[in-house]
XYZ file of C-alpha atoms in Angstrom:
361
model
C 17.425 26.457 -0.230
C 13.876 25.485 -0.550
C 11.135 28.677 0.354
C 10.136 28.292 3.683
C 6.531 26.863 3.946
C 3.392 26.752 6.255
C 2.976 24.010 8.250
C 0.133 22.011 7.567
C -3.281 23.545 9.235
C -4.499 22.403 12.285
C -7.302 19.743 11.365
C -10.881 20.850 12.010
C -12.759 18.047 14.275
C -14.611 16.584 11.688
C -11.299 15.861 9.366
C -9.854 15.111 12.559
C -12.702 12.512 13.289
C -12.126 10.891 9.901
C -8.535 10.269 10.372
C -9.074 8.705 13.937
C -12.004 6.096 12.462
C -9.551 5.385 9.600
C -6.618 4.539 11.831
C -7.531 1.453 12.410
C -7.212 0.186 9.019
C -4.704 -3.116 9.228
C -1.421 -1.459 8.405
C 0.712 -3.339 5.976
C 4.995 -2.223 6.805
C 4.528 -0.666 3.303
C 6.969 1.761 1.678
C 5.421 5.690 2.634
C 2.964 4.222 3.964
C 0.914 7.587 5.361
C -1.017 5.883 8.163
C 0.685 8.474 10.562
C 0.084 11.347 8.183
C -3.953 11.195 8.154
C -5.081 13.836 9.697
C -3.160 16.346 7.838
C -4.654 13.944 5.071
C -7.834 14.563 5.584
C -8.168 18.200 6.574
C -6.739 18.594 2.405
C -8.813 16.306 1.501
C -11.300 18.321 3.034
C -10.279 21.507 1.933
C -10.135 20.492 -1.737
C -13.831 18.805 -1.888
C -16.610 20.424 -4.109
C -18.589 22.733 -1.611
C -21.540 20.157 -2.782
C -19.781 17.769 -0.574
C -17.244 14.735 -1.318
C -17.766 13.733 -4.719
C -15.702 11.080 -6.690
C -12.360 10.199 -5.732
C -9.149 8.409 -7.505
C -6.680 7.230 -4.719
C -4.150 6.389 -8.173
C -1.436 4.826 -6.163
C -3.245 2.971 -3.163
C -0.247 0.898 -1.879
C -1.266 0.069 1.731
C -4.797 0.872 1.129
C -5.332 3.050 4.389
C -5.623 6.440 2.403
C -8.645 4.926 0.060
C -10.093 4.023 3.140
C -9.201 7.397 4.708
C -11.606 9.158 1.494
C -14.538 6.143 1.911
C -14.460 7.418 6.155
C -15.162 10.750 4.090
C -17.962 9.960 2.141
C -16.426 9.969 -1.188
C -17.122 7.207 -3.743
C -13.339 6.479 -3.876
C -11.655 4.539 -7.413
C -8.653 2.878 -5.602
C -5.977 2.098 -8.136
C -2.452 0.475 -8.079
C -0.457 -1.341 -10.549
C 0.259 -4.460 -8.299
C -2.220 -6.760 -7.120
C -2.324 -7.171 -3.904
C -2.939 -3.545 -3.118
C -6.057 -3.930 -4.741
C -6.770 -6.999 -2.920
C -6.378 -5.069 0.245
C -8.731 -2.357 -0.814
C -10.947 -4.828 -1.897
C -11.613 -5.521 1.801
C -11.817 -2.889 3.103
C -12.645 -0.208 1.056
C -14.988 -2.085 -1.576
C -16.311 -4.152 0.689
C -19.440 -2.466 2.896
C -20.674 -5.341 4.054
C -18.775 -8.868 4.335
C -17.094 -9.952 7.486
C -15.271 -13.922 7.758
C -17.602 -15.860 10.993
C -15.811 -18.135 12.660
C -16.772 -21.200 10.984
C -15.346 -19.823 7.857
C -12.044 -18.994 10.020
C -12.788 -22.863 11.159
C -13.128 -24.478 7.718
C -9.852 -22.167 6.519
C -7.757 -23.115 9.757
C -8.770 -27.001 9.036
C -7.418 -29.762 6.859
C -6.451 -29.029 3.333
C -9.651 -29.185 0.955
C -7.291 -30.830 -1.785
C -3.177 -31.669 -2.593
C -1.567 -28.176 -3.537
C 2.001 -27.988 -2.066
C 3.137 -24.943 -4.807
C 4.426 -23.192 -1.644
C 6.269 -25.502 -0.067
C 8.281 -26.726 -2.963
C 8.673 -22.817 -3.877
C 9.431 -21.650 -0.475
C 11.354 -24.522 1.470
C 14.191 -23.018 2.700
C 13.242 -19.573 1.714
C 10.735 -18.581 3.945
C 8.749 -20.147 7.159
C 9.054 -22.808 8.875
C 7.562 -25.758 6.764
C 4.180 -25.994 8.941
C 3.841 -22.850 8.537
C 4.751 -23.215 4.507
C 1.706 -25.926 4.648
C -0.580 -23.809 5.628
C -0.701 -21.031 3.185
C -0.967 -24.212 0.459
C -4.186 -25.396 3.309
C -5.520 -22.008 3.158
C -5.582 -21.306 -0.339
C -7.250 -24.544 -0.996
C -10.325 -23.047 0.834
C -9.847 -19.358 -0.308
C -10.239 -20.631 -4.037
C -13.008 -21.707 -2.929
C -14.338 -18.337 -2.134
C -15.976 -14.895 -3.765
C -16.632 -11.650 -3.157
C -15.795 -9.626 0.153
C -15.236 -12.793 1.897
C -12.666 -13.558 -0.249
C -11.261 -10.392 -0.382
C -10.780 -10.299 3.938
C -9.704 -14.148 3.486
C -6.375 -12.877 1.185
C -5.787 -10.016 2.701
C -5.718 -11.458 6.031
C -3.412 -14.192 4.442
C -1.356 -11.861 3.080
C -0.831 -9.014 6.414
C 0.074 -12.805 8.248
C 2.833 -13.096 5.983
C 3.663 -9.616 6.259
C 3.997 -9.373 9.935
C 5.447 -12.797 10.049
C 8.980 -11.867 8.309
C 11.406 -10.322 9.881
C 11.538 -6.247 8.968
C 7.770 -7.060 6.696
C 9.916 -7.309 3.434
C 10.799 -10.219 1.766
C 14.598 -9.388 0.516
C 15.757 -11.837 4.103
C 16.009 -15.618 2.910
C 17.474 -18.745 4.868
C 18.149 -18.568 8.766
C 16.294 -15.603 9.674
C 16.645 -16.187 13.627
C 19.375 -13.135 13.375
C 16.935 -11.138 13.168
C 15.026 -12.228 15.610
C 14.711 -9.670 18.597
C 11.963 -11.202 20.903
C 8.656 -9.913 18.813
C 5.483 -11.610 19.754
C 5.126 -11.402 15.648
C 8.038 -13.417 15.359
C 6.419 -15.977 17.838
C 3.309 -16.529 16.589
C 2.351 -19.133 13.731
C 0.849 -18.283 10.255
C -2.297 -20.090 11.696
C -2.437 -17.691 14.995
C -1.639 -14.246 13.093
C -3.941 -15.269 10.350
C -6.830 -15.522 13.073
C -6.335 -12.228 14.601
C -5.313 -10.141 11.197
C -9.174 -11.818 9.952
C -10.650 -10.073 13.697
C -8.149 -6.700 12.733
C -9.895 -7.064 8.516
C -13.133 -7.607 9.766
C -13.591 -4.233 12.462
C -12.251 -2.211 9.297
C -15.600 -3.216 7.266
C -18.346 -0.557 7.493
C -20.827 0.635 5.134
C -19.862 4.043 3.685
C -22.637 5.509 1.655
C -21.366 5.341 -2.019
C -19.757 3.000 -4.185
C -16.510 2.157 -4.355
C -14.439 0.609 -7.090
C -10.789 -0.776 -7.307
C -8.430 -1.546 -10.709
C -4.657 -2.542 -10.877
C -3.525 -0.955 -14.130
C -0.908 1.099 -14.845
C -1.218 4.869 -14.222
C -1.553 5.779 -17.931
C -4.049 3.590 -18.248
C -6.934 4.554 -16.227
C -9.751 5.423 -17.726
C -9.684 9.176 -19.083
C -12.768 10.909 -17.016
C -13.339 14.306 -14.455
C -12.763 13.194 -10.611
C -13.517 15.890 -7.950
C -10.463 15.091 -5.980
C -7.346 12.719 -7.429
C -4.322 11.833 -5.030
C -1.327 11.034 -6.329
C 1.127 9.375 -3.893
C 3.635 8.124 -6.412
C 6.200 5.966 -4.993
C 9.305 8.399 -4.059
C 12.588 8.592 -5.803
C 15.236 8.376 -3.860
C 19.056 9.810 -4.443
C 20.451 6.574 -4.093
C 19.268 3.262 -3.901
C 16.157 2.374 -5.219
C 11.760 2.571 -5.017
C 11.298 -1.426 -6.317
C 8.374 -2.344 -4.367
C 7.881 -5.863 -6.542
C 11.733 -6.831 -5.086
C 10.445 -5.676 -1.338
C 6.720 -7.577 -1.683
C 6.924 -10.005 -4.252
C 5.869 -12.718 -1.799
C 2.914 -10.710 -0.990
C 1.867 -10.025 -4.292
C 2.343 -13.999 -5.524
C 0.321 -14.789 -2.460
C -2.462 -12.224 -3.096
C -2.972 -14.482 -6.260
C -1.416 -18.100 -5.412
C 1.293 -17.258 -8.044
C -1.135 -17.778 -10.844
C 0.148 -16.339 -14.379
C 3.168 -14.686 -12.471
C 7.007 -15.497 -13.863
C 9.048 -16.660 -10.890
C 12.674 -15.672 -11.269
C 13.891 -19.247 -10.203
C 17.649 -18.293 -10.252
C 16.866 -15.591 -7.225
C 16.940 -16.741 -3.851
C 14.012 -15.228 -3.171
C 11.783 -16.692 -5.935
C 11.627 -12.759 -6.621
C 9.125 -11.439 -9.635
C 10.107 -9.281 -12.480
C 10.649 -6.128 -11.688
C 7.615 -4.209 -12.917
C 9.342 -0.506 -14.998
C 8.045 2.623 -14.967
C 9.113 5.983 -15.914
C 8.737 6.600 -11.428
C 11.809 4.352 -11.194
C 14.612 6.359 -12.980
C 15.556 10.075 -11.934
C 16.136 10.432 -15.204
C 12.411 9.780 -16.245
C 10.889 10.533 -13.201
C 10.494 14.405 -14.214
C 8.965 13.078 -17.570
C 6.466 11.079 -15.503
C 4.974 13.593 -13.371
C 4.403 15.972 -15.691
C 2.771 13.243 -17.994
C 0.575 12.566 -14.532
C -0.168 16.143 -13.864
C -1.238 16.918 -17.974
C -3.203 13.602 -17.717
C -5.535 14.673 -14.911
C -5.614 18.593 -15.605
C -9.430 18.809 -15.112
C -9.588 17.736 -11.678
C -8.378 19.044 -8.700
C -5.179 17.409 -7.421
C -3.262 16.530 -3.539
C 0.207 15.365 -4.245
C 2.019 14.184 -1.007
C 5.925 13.761 -1.541
C 9.217 13.702 0.794
C 11.601 16.270 0.904
C 14.891 14.252 0.643
C 13.464 12.520 -2.525
C 13.514 13.200 -7.107
C 12.299 15.898 -8.131
C 13.160 18.542 -5.687
C 10.034 21.190 -4.470
C 10.258 24.125 -6.453
C 10.307 21.082 -9.644
C 7.352 19.766 -8.860
C 5.411 23.079 -8.457
C 6.673 24.368 -12.389
C 5.079 21.265 -13.245
C 1.572 21.102 -11.367
C 1.734 25.194 -12.645
C 2.423 23.774 -16.136
C -1.884 22.872 -15.758
C -2.829 24.235 -12.692
C -3.274 27.594 -12.295
C -3.741 27.239 -7.841
C -0.623 25.488 -6.110
C -0.405 25.635 -2.338
C 1.951 23.749 -0.574
C 1.392 22.319 3.255
C 5.043 21.196 5.239
C 4.339 18.184 7.293
C 7.336 17.478 9.432
C 7.310 13.408 10.026
C 9.691 10.843 10.191
C 9.542 7.426 8.671
C 10.385 4.653 10.350
C 10.601 1.654 7.434
C 10.745 -1.726 8.888
C 9.782 -4.138 11.623
C 12.793 -4.645 13.547
C 13.060 -2.221 17.067
C 16.678 -0.429 15.463
C 14.615 0.179 12.237
C 15.617 3.177 10.420
C 14.350 6.251 11.293
C 14.304 9.424 8.643
C 13.608 12.673 10.087
C 12.347 14.448 6.453
C 9.570 16.847 5.275
C 6.235 15.592 3.288
C 5.442 18.213 1.573
C 1.144 18.368 0.517
C 0.562 19.887 -3.176
C -2.835 20.987 -3.570
C -3.782 22.218 -6.622
C -7.132 23.489 -7.819
């Protein structure tokens, strides 16, 4: 039996305020999203911050981007990283970007007639996802986005991807063909992608703010990150479940491709969903997950660490503590009762688990 752990401490007013401000970040239905855990994470980050205040922070597996956004609100200089490209676009829009929003004229231009004759999305995904009008809009929108740069381009791509995610039943791209059986009357399924795009741009525009420090982004495997000391390293790697898998590419490949208009991608044409090849890492298998943790802890041994991990994943609590103590003298574990709600449908599976927060100094 795992040891009885203290629940996470009550958050201070400063941490609560930062978490409340970060909660407006546009929400992607991402496996393991930390939106509901923001108050606990804000307190953990405040507790490990240097005496002089927040400095440099690495969000090594940034995913939905909301934790990087929280760190920015707390005053850290954030480097947001994920091995997938789509999370990098989201972080570019809301974390790296300090001041650029899309104007009404920008939105009208993207909604207007296509700037060229591209039709890749229509040719590739007809009968797979979305209506012909929605697919045509994605091609047309990209014909304008391709001429953009900087924060405005990032906001436009992020909004386009979030529109597609909200429109897709259950928020994942493993479902194909006639998806009417998943129509439970939700408004998101009624809106066209054009209508979604307008609303999602407003969401990202509202999230843009000028942070006190420069923030950066990368899309690298964790082991490829440059060796340097950070004042905080936050780790939220893919949870290795005892059954099933943690393959983000399988579930979100359409968003990954859409974030760059599939430039340079190899589509698996023999798959009904037009998948992208799986990115296999040591976090993908229960046979290599322990080695993956040992390597990442060693990689960042000279930085304070905050690790999120679920009680229903592998490796277990005792193993993670043991691995952390190989490189850290002080390891604190906080328990946060948590319910994962995965999927957008009303009957989505809810799993009551403990989220462990490891603070290692």
